[in-house]
């Protein structure tokens, strides 16, 4: 397995300077490279000093399209012609997101593919697909490489930023190994598991040599007697981390800005996930995703050897699960602002910026709305000049919104009469199939790339190849 993964990395590196590789894909999604299509030993691809991977959790292509229109309309445009910052990147690929045991994936398996180079099972973090879910023994038996570990071993700075809990699946994929993504604050299968050597995800983070870690999830680091979820009472892992590292632990924007620049910083700004952008109060003490990205970049850039930074907009996914598209689009708009900051404050000759999603959602843009129609409103069709436009009526005589879901809490199935849909940024979008929470979708997601190594983002690729693109950009063998 590891040999195949390393070969894939070599192929990805070669492809940047020598041309495409001929390859096959095995059951595990590993690229098994054969010979490069052409060879020029004198050619050498430019290498990246820094890599920033932006992951919009659940940001499928329909979300990008809707967010583009939403962002444009906020600026007074019709919206359709607007361009999100990363849509200007010249290198684009489609990415297959399936897990080894799942046609439609979860964030743990997909994020692990990006940070280990190997596809694995749903719910697994940094562990190969040979294991059983929830098994401590298999967590220890089938470890995968972790990009976060290699970054530090090679002397680079490491940053992790998320609007979700910092122990949630996507950020945890940078540094943690577990056959159960829910082991955020404790091993949930009994005390006997602890004796086998497993560590919960929060404990693994504070044992990781990171330079910047910012997000939500304070509860995973505190004992129950201190208001947290840990079973070891009296424990405050953040305090233990600061004592061990000499770093600064912060809980609000002001503290983050005041933290020394020459020492690690660890920020937890909420008990669980951070507040949705659309629901933030003006006096909020939480930094925005752009604020956290800017702080992380400023601190990591001080390392002369370069850095790796993972930035996740985690709450796009959560809003979709709740069936509230407006919240998801505002999160995506903030995600775009963070990406714009990175574009404006990096040199494209030395920094590879990747923008992608871990998976999509069953989110649709439907009907025949007129150009410039409110993306969060009812479908109103195009009309001839001078005519008064009225909302389109479905077969049941009621209007419907442009945005909707194939399943979710806003389901109309089993209702005697479909209600008139809600509209606006906090509206619950109507859905076809009743489920407690809207689900992920299985179609490909997009990968946008700019900078050294960006040429690897072409065609249709397996998700674990993103790992190879990153390592190839750094020039690692």
Short mmCIF file of C-alpha atoms in Angstrom, two decimals:
data_model
loop_
_atom_site.label_atom_id
_atom_site.label_comp_id
_atom_site.label_asym_id
_atom_site.label_seq_id
_atom_site.Cartn_x
_atom_site.Cartn_y
_atom_site.Cartn_z
CA UNK A 1 0.00 0.00 0.00
CA UNK A 2 2.64 2.52 1.06
CA UNK A 3 4.83 1.63 -1.93
CA UNK A 4 1.92 2.30 -4.26
CA UNK A 5 1.20 5.62 -2.55
CA UNK A 6 4.81 6.77 -2.81
CA UNK A 7 4.89 5.78 -6.48
CA UNK A 8 1.77 7.87 -7.00
CA UNK A 9 3.47 10.88 -5.46
CA UNK A 10 6.45 10.45 -7.78
CA UNK A 11 4.12 10.24 -10.76
CA UNK A 12 2.27 13.39 -9.67
CA UNK A 13 5.57 15.22 -9.33
CA UNK A 14 6.79 14.00 -12.70
CA UNK A 15 3.54 14.99 -14.37
CA UNK A 16 4.11 18.62 -13.46
CA UNK A 17 7.36 18.83 -15.42
CA UNK A 18 7.42 15.86 -17.77
CA UNK A 19 3.85 15.44 -18.91
CA UNK A 20 1.02 13.13 -17.96
CA UNK A 21 1.60 9.72 -16.39
CA UNK A 22 -0.11 6.58 -17.54
CA UNK A 23 -1.83 5.12 -14.51
CA UNK A 24 -4.48 2.83 -13.16
CA UNK A 25 -6.54 3.06 -10.01
CA UNK A 26 -6.90 0.15 -7.60
CA UNK A 27 -9.65 -0.57 -5.08
CA UNK A 28 -8.11 1.77 -2.52
CA UNK A 29 -8.08 4.71 -4.91
CA UNK A 30 -4.26 4.77 -5.03
CA UNK A 31 -2.76 6.02 -8.28
CA UNK A 32 -0.38 3.30 -9.46
CA UNK A 33 2.02 5.12 -11.75
CA UNK A 34 3.66 3.58 -14.76
CA UNK A 35 6.15 5.44 -16.96
CA UNK A 36 5.76 9.18 -17.66
CA UNK A 37 4.44 9.87 -21.14
CA UNK A 38 7.61 11.82 -21.89
CA UNK A 39 10.91 12.40 -20.13
CA UNK A 40 13.26 15.34 -19.87
CA UNK A 41 15.76 14.93 -17.09
CA UNK A 42 16.87 18.54 -17.35
CA UNK A 43 13.39 19.93 -16.70
CA UNK A 44 12.49 20.69 -13.12
CA UNK A 45 9.11 21.89 -11.95
CA UNK A 46 9.00 25.01 -9.75
CA UNK A 47 8.55 24.13 -6.09
CA UNK A 48 6.23 25.71 -3.59
CA UNK A 49 7.55 27.22 -0.39
CA UNK A 50 4.04 27.28 1.05
CA UNK A 51 0.79 25.41 0.44
CA UNK A 52 -2.68 26.52 1.56
CA UNK A 53 -5.52 24.01 1.20
CA UNK A 54 -8.96 25.61 1.48
CA UNK A 55 -11.74 23.07 2.09
CA UNK A 56 -15.33 24.22 1.83
CA UNK A 57 -17.05 21.42 3.74
CA UNK A 58 -20.02 20.34 1.63
CA UNK A 59 -19.30 22.99 -1.03
CA UNK A 60 -20.51 21.11 -4.08
CA UNK A 61 -20.75 22.72 -7.49
CA UNK A 62 -24.39 23.68 -7.00
CA UNK A 63 -23.36 25.48 -3.80
CA UNK A 64 -20.61 27.34 -5.67
CA UNK A 65 -23.07 28.41 -8.39
CA UNK A 66 -25.68 29.58 -5.88
CA UNK A 67 -23.02 31.35 -3.78
CA UNK A 68 -21.72 33.13 -6.88
CA UNK A 69 -25.20 34.49 -7.58
CA UNK A 70 -25.78 35.29 -3.90
CA UNK A 71 -22.50 37.21 -3.56
CA UNK A 72 -23.14 39.14 -6.76
CA UNK A 73 -26.66 40.07 -5.69
CA UNK A 74 -25.33 41.36 -2.36
CA UNK A 75 -23.29 43.80 -4.46
CA UNK A 76 -26.34 44.94 -6.41
CA UNK A 77 -25.66 42.84 -9.50
CA UNK A 78 -28.01 40.32 -11.08
CA UNK A 79 -25.56 37.74 -9.75
CA UNK A 80 -25.13 35.25 -12.57
CA UNK A 81 -22.19 37.15 -14.05
CA UNK A 82 -20.31 37.42 -10.75
CA UNK A 83 -17.07 35.49 -10.29
CA UNK A 84 -15.86 34.13 -6.97
CA UNK A 85 -12.13 34.70 -6.37
CA UNK A 86 -11.04 31.11 -6.85
CA UNK A 87 -13.03 30.78 -10.07
CA UNK A 88 -10.28 32.84 -11.71
CA UNK A 89 -7.73 30.07 -11.13
CA UNK A 90 -6.65 28.57 -14.44
CA UNK A 91 -6.21 25.01 -13.18
CA UNK A 92 -9.38 23.08 -12.40
CA UNK A 93 -10.17 19.39 -11.90
CA UNK A 94 -13.13 17.25 -10.95
CA UNK A 95 -12.55 15.11 -7.88
CA UNK A 96 -14.11 11.71 -7.10
CA UNK A 97 -15.18 11.70 -3.45
CA UNK A 98 -16.34 8.15 -2.67
CA UNK A 99 -15.06 6.35 0.43
CA UNK A 100 -13.78 2.79 0.20
CA UNK A 101 -16.99 1.45 1.74
CA UNK A 102 -19.40 4.22 0.71
CA UNK A 103 -20.69 5.52 -2.60
CA UNK A 104 -21.67 8.77 -0.89
CA UNK A 105 -18.92 9.77 1.57
CA UNK A 106 -18.47 11.48 4.90
CA UNK A 107 -15.94 14.15 5.83
CA UNK A 108 -13.62 11.86 7.78
CA UNK A 109 -12.90 9.51 4.90
CA UNK A 110 -12.67 12.30 2.32
CA UNK A 111 -10.42 14.57 4.38
CA UNK A 112 -8.20 11.59 5.23
CA UNK A 113 -7.75 10.96 1.51
CA UNK A 114 -6.46 14.51 1.10
CA UNK A 115 -4.13 14.34 4.10
CA UNK A 116 -2.82 10.77 3.82
CA UNK A 117 -2.89 9.92 0.13
CA UNK A 118 -5.10 6.86 0.70
CA UNK A 119 -8.86 6.50 0.48
CA UNK A 120 -10.39 4.88 3.52
CA UNK A 121 -13.73 4.06 5.15
CA UNK A 122 -16.48 6.37 6.26
CA UNK A 123 -15.80 7.64 9.77
CA UNK A 124 -12.06 6.82 9.69
CA UNK A 125 -9.36 9.41 10.37
CA UNK A 126 -5.80 8.58 9.38
CA UNK A 127 -6.45 4.84 9.47
CA UNK A 128 -6.52 2.41 6.54
CA UNK A 129 -9.72 0.70 5.35
CA UNK A 130 -8.61 -2.72 6.65
CA UNK A 131 -9.82 -1.80 10.16
CA UNK A 132 -13.23 -2.06 11.82
CA UNK A 133 -15.04 1.11 12.85
CA UNK A 134 -14.67 1.91 16.53
CA UNK A 135 -11.80 -0.50 17.09
CA UNK A 136 -8.91 0.86 19.11
CA UNK A 137 -6.76 -2.11 18.12
CA UNK A 138 -7.32 -1.39 14.43
CA UNK A 139 -6.62 2.31 14.97
CA UNK A 140 -3.15 1.26 16.10
CA UNK A 141 -2.74 -1.55 13.57
CA UNK A 142 -3.46 0.35 10.32
CA UNK A 143 -2.02 3.87 10.62
CA UNK A 144 -1.73 6.02 7.51
CA UNK A 145 0.80 8.80 6.93
CA UNK A 146 -0.41 12.22 8.08
CA UNK A 147 0.54 15.31 6.13
CA UNK A 148 0.63 17.34 9.34
CA UNK A 149 3.29 15.06 10.78
CA UNK A 150 5.43 15.19 7.66
CA UNK A 151 5.21 18.98 7.50
CA UNK A 152 6.76 19.28 10.96
CA UNK A 153 9.29 16.51 10.36
CA UNK A 154 10.56 18.44 7.34
CA UNK A 155 10.89 21.66 9.33
CA UNK A 156 7.93 23.65 7.99
CA UNK A 157 5.34 25.55 10.00
CA UNK A 158 1.89 23.96 10.40
CA UNK A 159 -1.46 25.72 10.67
CA UNK A 160 -5.02 24.42 11.08
CA UNK A 161 -8.05 26.72 10.87
CA UNK A 162 -11.75 25.80 10.98
CA UNK A 163 -15.12 27.31 11.81
CA UNK A 164 -16.15 23.87 13.07
CA UNK A 165 -14.85 22.22 16.21
CA UNK A 166 -11.11 21.85 15.77
CA UNK A 167 -11.58 18.17 16.66
CA UNK A 168 -14.21 17.71 13.94
CA UNK A 169 -13.48 15.38 11.04
CA UNK A 170 -11.88 17.71 8.49
CA UNK A 171 -9.44 19.57 10.76
CA UNK A 172 -8.72 16.35 12.67
CA UNK A 173 -7.58 14.67 9.44
CA UNK A 174 -4.45 16.84 9.52
CA UNK A 175 -3.19 15.40 12.82
CA UNK A 176 -5.29 12.51 14.20
CA UNK A 177 -5.80 8.79 13.78
CA UNK A 178 -9.01 7.09 14.88
CA UNK A 179 -11.40 4.47 13.51
CA UNK A 180 -14.21 6.60 14.96
CA UNK A 181 -14.46 10.28 14.11
CA UNK A 182 -16.69 10.84 17.15
CA UNK A 183 -13.85 10.14 19.60
CA UNK A 184 -13.40 13.89 19.93
CA UNK A 185 -13.22 14.11 23.74
CA UNK A 186 -13.03 10.47 24.85
CA UNK A 187 -12.85 6.93 23.49
CA UNK A 188 -16.48 5.99 23.34
CA UNK A 189 -16.21 2.21 23.49
CA UNK A 190 -15.29 1.86 27.15
CA UNK A 191 -12.40 2.38 29.57
CA UNK A 192 -10.72 -0.82 28.39
CA UNK A 193 -10.02 0.89 25.07
CA UNK A 194 -7.91 3.56 26.76
CA UNK A 195 -5.61 0.90 28.16
CA UNK A 196 -4.87 -0.31 24.64
CA UNK A 197 -3.05 2.92 23.80
CA UNK A 198 -5.68 4.91 21.90
CA UNK A 199 -5.94 8.65 22.42
CA UNK A 200 -9.01 10.78 21.83
CA UNK A 201 -8.78 13.43 19.10
CA UNK A 202 -8.44 16.43 21.44
CA UNK A 203 -5.58 14.72 23.26
CA UNK A 204 -3.90 14.01 19.94
CA UNK A 205 -4.13 17.67 18.93
CA UNK A 206 -2.44 19.01 22.06
CA UNK A 207 0.31 16.43 21.55
CA UNK A 208 0.81 17.61 17.94
CA UNK A 209 3.62 20.05 17.13
CA UNK A 210 1.53 22.72 15.42
CA UNK A 211 2.25 26.44 15.11
CA UNK A 212 -1.33 27.70 14.74
CA UNK A 213 -4.63 25.96 15.51
CA UNK A 214 -7.81 28.07 15.49
CA UNK A 215 -11.46 27.07 15.60
CA UNK A 216 -14.31 26.02 17.83
CA UNK A 217 -14.75 23.10 20.20
CA UNK A 218 -13.62 24.12 23.68
CA UNK A 219 -15.81 21.41 25.20
CA UNK A 220 -13.57 18.63 23.91
CA UNK A 221 -10.63 19.96 25.93
CA UNK A 222 -12.35 20.39 29.31
CA UNK A 223 -13.52 17.92 31.94
CA UNK A 224 -17.25 17.67 32.68
CA UNK A 225 -16.76 19.55 35.96
CA UNK A 226 -15.37 22.47 33.94
CA UNK A 227 -18.28 22.48 31.49
CA UNK A 228 -16.72 20.17 28.92
CA UNK A 229 -17.26 16.71 27.52
CA UNK A 230 -14.14 14.96 28.79
CA UNK A 231 -14.54 12.11 31.22
CA UNK A 232 -11.33 12.94 33.05
CA UNK A 233 -12.62 15.55 35.49
CA UNK A 234 -10.49 18.54 36.34
CA UNK A 235 -8.68 18.36 33.01
CA UNK A 236 -7.97 21.45 30.93
CA UNK A 237 -5.97 20.30 27.91
CA UNK A 238 -5.54 23.84 26.60
CA UNK A 239 -3.74 24.85 29.80
CA UNK A 240 -1.59 21.74 29.65
CA UNK A 241 -0.72 22.55 26.02
CA UNK A 242 0.34 26.11 26.90
CA UNK A 243 2.48 24.85 29.79
CA UNK A 244 4.17 22.23 27.61
CA UNK A 245 4.84 24.42 24.57
CA UNK A 246 5.18 27.93 25.96
CA UNK A 247 2.53 28.94 23.44
CA UNK A 248 -0.43 31.24 23.93
CA UNK A 249 -3.99 29.97 24.36
CA UNK A 250 -6.69 32.45 23.29
CA UNK A 251 -10.48 32.53 23.38
CA UNK A 252 -11.44 35.71 21.51
CA UNK A 253 -10.38 38.00 18.68
CA UNK A 254 -8.63 40.54 20.90
CA UNK A 255 -6.50 37.89 22.56
CA UNK A 256 -5.62 36.39 19.20
CA UNK A 257 -4.45 39.72 17.82
CA UNK A 258 -2.41 40.40 20.98
CA UNK A 259 -0.75 36.97 21.12
CA UNK A 260 3.04 36.99 20.58
CA UNK A 261 4.03 36.32 17.00
CA UNK A 262 7.12 34.29 17.91
CA UNK A 263 5.35 31.45 19.75
CA UNK A 264 2.63 28.91 18.88
CA UNK A 265 -0.97 30.02 19.29
CA UNK A 266 -3.99 27.85 20.05
CA UNK A 267 -7.42 29.44 19.80
CA UNK A 268 -10.82 28.00 20.74
CA UNK A 269 -13.58 30.55 20.28
CA UNK A 270 -16.75 28.62 21.15
CA UNK A 271 -17.84 25.57 23.09
CA UNK A 272 -18.88 23.73 19.94
CA UNK A 273 -18.93 25.01 16.34
CA UNK A 274 -18.46 28.72 15.72
CA UNK A 275 -21.44 30.99 15.05
CA UNK A 276 -22.93 31.15 11.56
CA UNK A 277 -21.92 34.36 9.80
CA UNK A 278 -25.58 35.26 9.21
CA UNK A 279 -26.32 34.92 12.93
CA UNK A 280 -23.30 36.75 14.34
CA UNK A 281 -23.98 39.70 16.61
CA UNK A 282 -22.19 42.93 15.80
CA UNK A 283 -20.24 42.79 19.06
CA UNK A 284 -19.21 39.14 18.63
CA UNK A 285 -15.84 38.25 20.16
CA UNK A 286 -15.34 35.42 17.67
CA UNK A 287 -12.94 36.06 14.79
CA UNK A 288 -14.30 35.45 11.30
CA UNK A 289 -12.80 32.86 9.00
CA UNK A 290 -10.98 35.66 7.19
CA UNK A 291 -9.63 36.97 10.51
CA UNK A 292 -8.33 33.52 11.45
CA UNK A 293 -6.83 32.98 8.00
CA UNK A 294 -5.03 36.32 8.15
CA UNK A 295 -3.66 35.62 11.63
CA UNK A 296 -2.53 32.14 10.64
CA UNK A 297 -0.78 33.36 7.49
CA UNK A 298 0.99 36.20 9.31
CA UNK A 299 2.36 33.82 11.93
CA UNK A 300 3.25 30.94 9.63
CA UNK A 301 4.96 33.21 7.11
CA UNK A 302 7.66 33.96 9.68
CA UNK A 303 9.09 30.48 9.14
CA UNK A 304 11.86 30.79 6.51
CA UNK A 305 11.36 27.17 5.47
CA UNK A 306 7.71 27.71 4.52
CA UNK A 307 4.39 26.40 5.80
CA UNK A 308 1.35 24.23 5.24
CA UNK A 309 -2.05 25.69 6.19
CA UNK A 310 -5.43 23.95 6.03
CA UNK A 311 -8.44 26.28 6.20
CA UNK A 312 -11.91 24.77 6.50
CA UNK A 313 -15.24 26.51 6.21
CA UNK A 314 -16.99 23.84 8.22
CA UNK A 315 -20.41 25.39 8.63
CA UNK A 316 -21.37 25.34 4.95
CA UNK A 317 -21.95 21.65 5.57
CA UNK A 318 -23.89 22.14 8.80
CA UNK A 319 -26.28 24.66 7.27
CA UNK A 320 -27.02 22.30 4.39
CA UNK A 321 -27.71 19.46 6.84
CA UNK A 322 -30.31 21.71 8.49
CA UNK A 323 -31.85 22.53 5.11
CA UNK A 324 -31.04 26.24 5.43
CA UNK A 325 -29.39 27.21 2.18
CA UNK A 326 -29.15 30.91 3.01
CA UNK A 327 -26.89 30.19 5.96
CA UNK A 328 -24.74 27.94 3.77
CA UNK A 329 -24.38 30.62 1.08
CA UNK A 330 -23.34 33.28 3.59
CA UNK A 331 -20.72 30.86 4.94
CA UNK A 332 -19.50 30.31 1.38
CA UNK A 333 -19.30 34.06 0.80
CA UNK A 334 -17.08 34.41 3.89
CA UNK A 335 -15.02 31.46 2.68
CA UNK A 336 -14.48 33.36 -0.58
CA UNK A 337 -13.34 36.43 1.37
CA UNK A 338 -10.76 34.33 3.21
CA UNK A 339 -9.50 32.95 -0.11
CA UNK A 340 -9.30 36.47 -1.54
CA UNK A 341 -7.18 37.48 1.45
CA UNK A 342 -4.81 34.60 0.73
CA UNK A 343 -4.62 35.55 -2.94
CA UNK A 344 -3.83 39.17 -2.08
CA UNK A 345 -1.19 38.31 0.50
CA UNK A 346 0.84 35.55 -1.15
CA UNK A 347 3.28 35.37 -4.03
CA UNK A 348 1.92 33.03 -6.73
CA UNK A 349 5.51 32.09 -7.55
CA UNK A 350 6.02 30.51 -4.14
CA UNK A 351 2.60 29.60 -2.70
CA UNK A 352 0.27 26.90 -4.00
CA UNK A 353 -3.36 27.67 -3.18
CA UNK A 354 -5.86 24.83 -3.55
CA UNK A 355 -9.62 25.26 -3.14
CA UNK A 356 -11.90 22.26 -3.00
CA UNK A 357 -14.65 20.48 -1.07
CA UNK A 358 -14.66 17.18 0.75
CA UNK A 359 -18.07 16.25 -0.68
CA UNK A 360 -21.28 17.72 -2.05
CA UNK A 361 -24.90 17.92 -0.82
CA UNK A 362 -28.27 17.05 -2.36
CA UNK A 363 -28.79 20.75 -3.05
CA UNK A 364 -30.56 21.91 -6.19
CA UNK A 365 -31.12 25.10 -8.22
CA UNK A 366 -34.41 24.43 -9.95
CA UNK A 367 -37.26 25.85 -12.01
CA UNK A 368 -36.94 28.58 -14.64
CA UNK A 369 -36.31 31.79 -12.69
CA UNK A 370 -35.63 35.00 -14.61
CA UNK A 371 -32.17 36.51 -14.81
CA UNK A 372 -31.32 38.23 -11.52
CA UNK A 373 -34.14 36.52 -9.62
CA UNK A 374 -33.53 36.56 -5.85
CA UNK A 375 -31.52 33.38 -5.32
CA UNK A 376 -33.16 32.94 -1.90
CA UNK A 377 -36.65 33.71 -3.18
CA UNK A 378 -39.53 32.18 -5.11
CA UNK A 379 -39.12 31.25 -8.77
CA UNK A 380 -40.34 34.13 -10.93
CA UNK A 381 -40.10 33.43 -14.70
CA UNK A 382 -38.87 35.72 -17.46
CA UNK A 383 -41.59 37.90 -18.99
CA UNK A 384 -42.06 40.11 -22.02
CA UNK A 385 -41.45 43.83 -21.62
CA UNK A 386 -44.14 45.54 -19.64
CA UNK A 387 -45.69 42.43 -18.16
CA UNK A 388 -46.00 42.02 -14.40
CA UNK A 389 -44.08 38.97 -13.25
CA UNK A 390 -45.70 36.57 -10.83
CA UNK A 391 -44.21 33.59 -9.06
CA UNK A 392 -44.41 30.31 -10.95
CA UNK A 393 -47.00 27.87 -9.61
CA UNK A 394 -46.34 24.18 -9.26
CA UNK A 395 -48.94 21.52 -10.10
CA UNK A 396 -50.39 21.92 -6.60
CA UNK A 397 -51.05 25.60 -7.23
CA UNK A 398 -48.41 26.86 -4.83
CA UNK A 399 -45.17 28.68 -5.59
CA UNK A 400 -41.76 27.16 -5.01
CA UNK A 401 -38.23 28.41 -4.38
CA UNK A 402 -35.24 28.23 -6.70
CA UNK A 403 -33.21 26.44 -4.02
CA UNK A 404 -34.23 23.13 -2.52
CA UNK A 405 -33.05 19.73 -1.37
CA UNK A 406 -33.67 16.14 -2.41
CA UNK A 407 -34.09 15.23 1.26
CA UNK A 408 -34.02 16.91 4.65
CA UNK A 409 -36.00 18.37 7.53
CA UNK A 410 -38.04 20.59 5.20
CA UNK A 411 -39.60 17.60 3.46
CA UNK A 412 -42.99 17.91 1.83
CA UNK A 413 -43.56 14.14 1.56
CA UNK A 414 -46.29 12.74 3.81
CA UNK A 415 -47.88 16.19 4.17
CA UNK A 416 -51.53 16.53 3.30
CA UNK A 417 -50.84 19.84 1.61
CA UNK A 418 -47.53 21.45 0.69
CA UNK A 419 -47.14 24.75 2.52
CA UNK A 420 -46.09 27.96 0.83
CA UNK A 421 -42.27 27.87 1.11
CA UNK A 422 -40.30 30.16 3.36
CA UNK A 423 -37.86 32.61 1.79
CA UNK A 424 -34.88 34.59 3.06
CA UNK A 425 -31.51 33.87 4.56
CA UNK A 426 -32.72 31.71 7.47
CA UNK A 427 -35.53 29.97 5.60
CA UNK A 428 -35.94 26.21 5.84
CA UNK A 429 -35.87 25.06 2.22
CA UNK A 430 -38.42 22.51 1.10
CA UNK A 431 -37.18 18.98 0.38
CA UNK A 432 -38.61 15.92 -1.33
CA UNK A 433 -37.83 13.09 1.10
CA UNK A 434 -38.27 13.33 4.88
CA UNK A 435 -35.00 12.83 6.76
CA UNK A 436 -33.92 14.19 10.12
CA UNK A 437 -31.01 15.96 8.47
CA UNK A 438 -30.25 16.59 4.81
CA UNK A 439 -27.56 14.23 3.49
CA UNK A 440 -24.34 14.45 1.55
CA UNK A 441 -24.32 13.79 -2.20
CA UNK A 442 -21.99 11.60 -4.22
CA UNK A 443 -21.15 13.57 -7.35
CA UNK A 444 -17.68 14.91 -8.07
CA UNK A 445 -16.54 18.18 -6.51
CA UNK A 446 -14.25 20.81 -8.03
CA UNK A 447 -10.60 21.49 -7.29
CA UNK A 448 -9.19 24.92 -8.18
CA UNK A 449 -5.43 25.56 -8.05
CA UNK A 450 -2.98 28.45 -8.41
CA UNK A 451 0.78 28.50 -7.91
CA UNK A 452 3.66 26.02 -8.14
CA UNK A 453 2.26 22.55 -8.78
CA UNK A 454 -1.18 23.81 -9.79
CA UNK A 455 -0.89 21.96 -13.10
CA UNK A 456 -1.75 18.78 -11.22
CA UNK A 457 -5.35 19.98 -10.96
CA UNK A 458 -6.53 18.73 -14.35
CA UNK A 459 -9.04 16.22 -15.61
CA UNK A 460 -10.94 13.87 -13.33
CA UNK A 461 -8.89 12.67 -10.38
CA UNK A 462 -9.23 10.55 -7.28
CA UNK A 463 -9.48 12.60 -4.10
CA UNK A 464 -6.30 11.14 -2.61
CA UNK A 465 -4.31 12.59 -5.52
CA UNK A 466 -4.70 16.01 -3.86
CA UNK A 467 -2.18 14.73 -1.30
CA UNK A 468 0.20 13.86 -4.13
CA UNK A 469 -0.24 17.29 -5.69
CA UNK A 470 0.70 18.92 -2.38
CA UNK A 471 3.74 16.74 -1.82
CA UNK A 472 4.80 17.14 -5.42
CA UNK A 473 4.54 20.92 -5.14
CA UNK A 474 6.82 20.86 -2.11
CA UNK A 475 9.22 18.67 -4.08
CA UNK A 476 9.01 15.78 -1.59
CA UNK A 477 9.76 12.25 -2.71
#
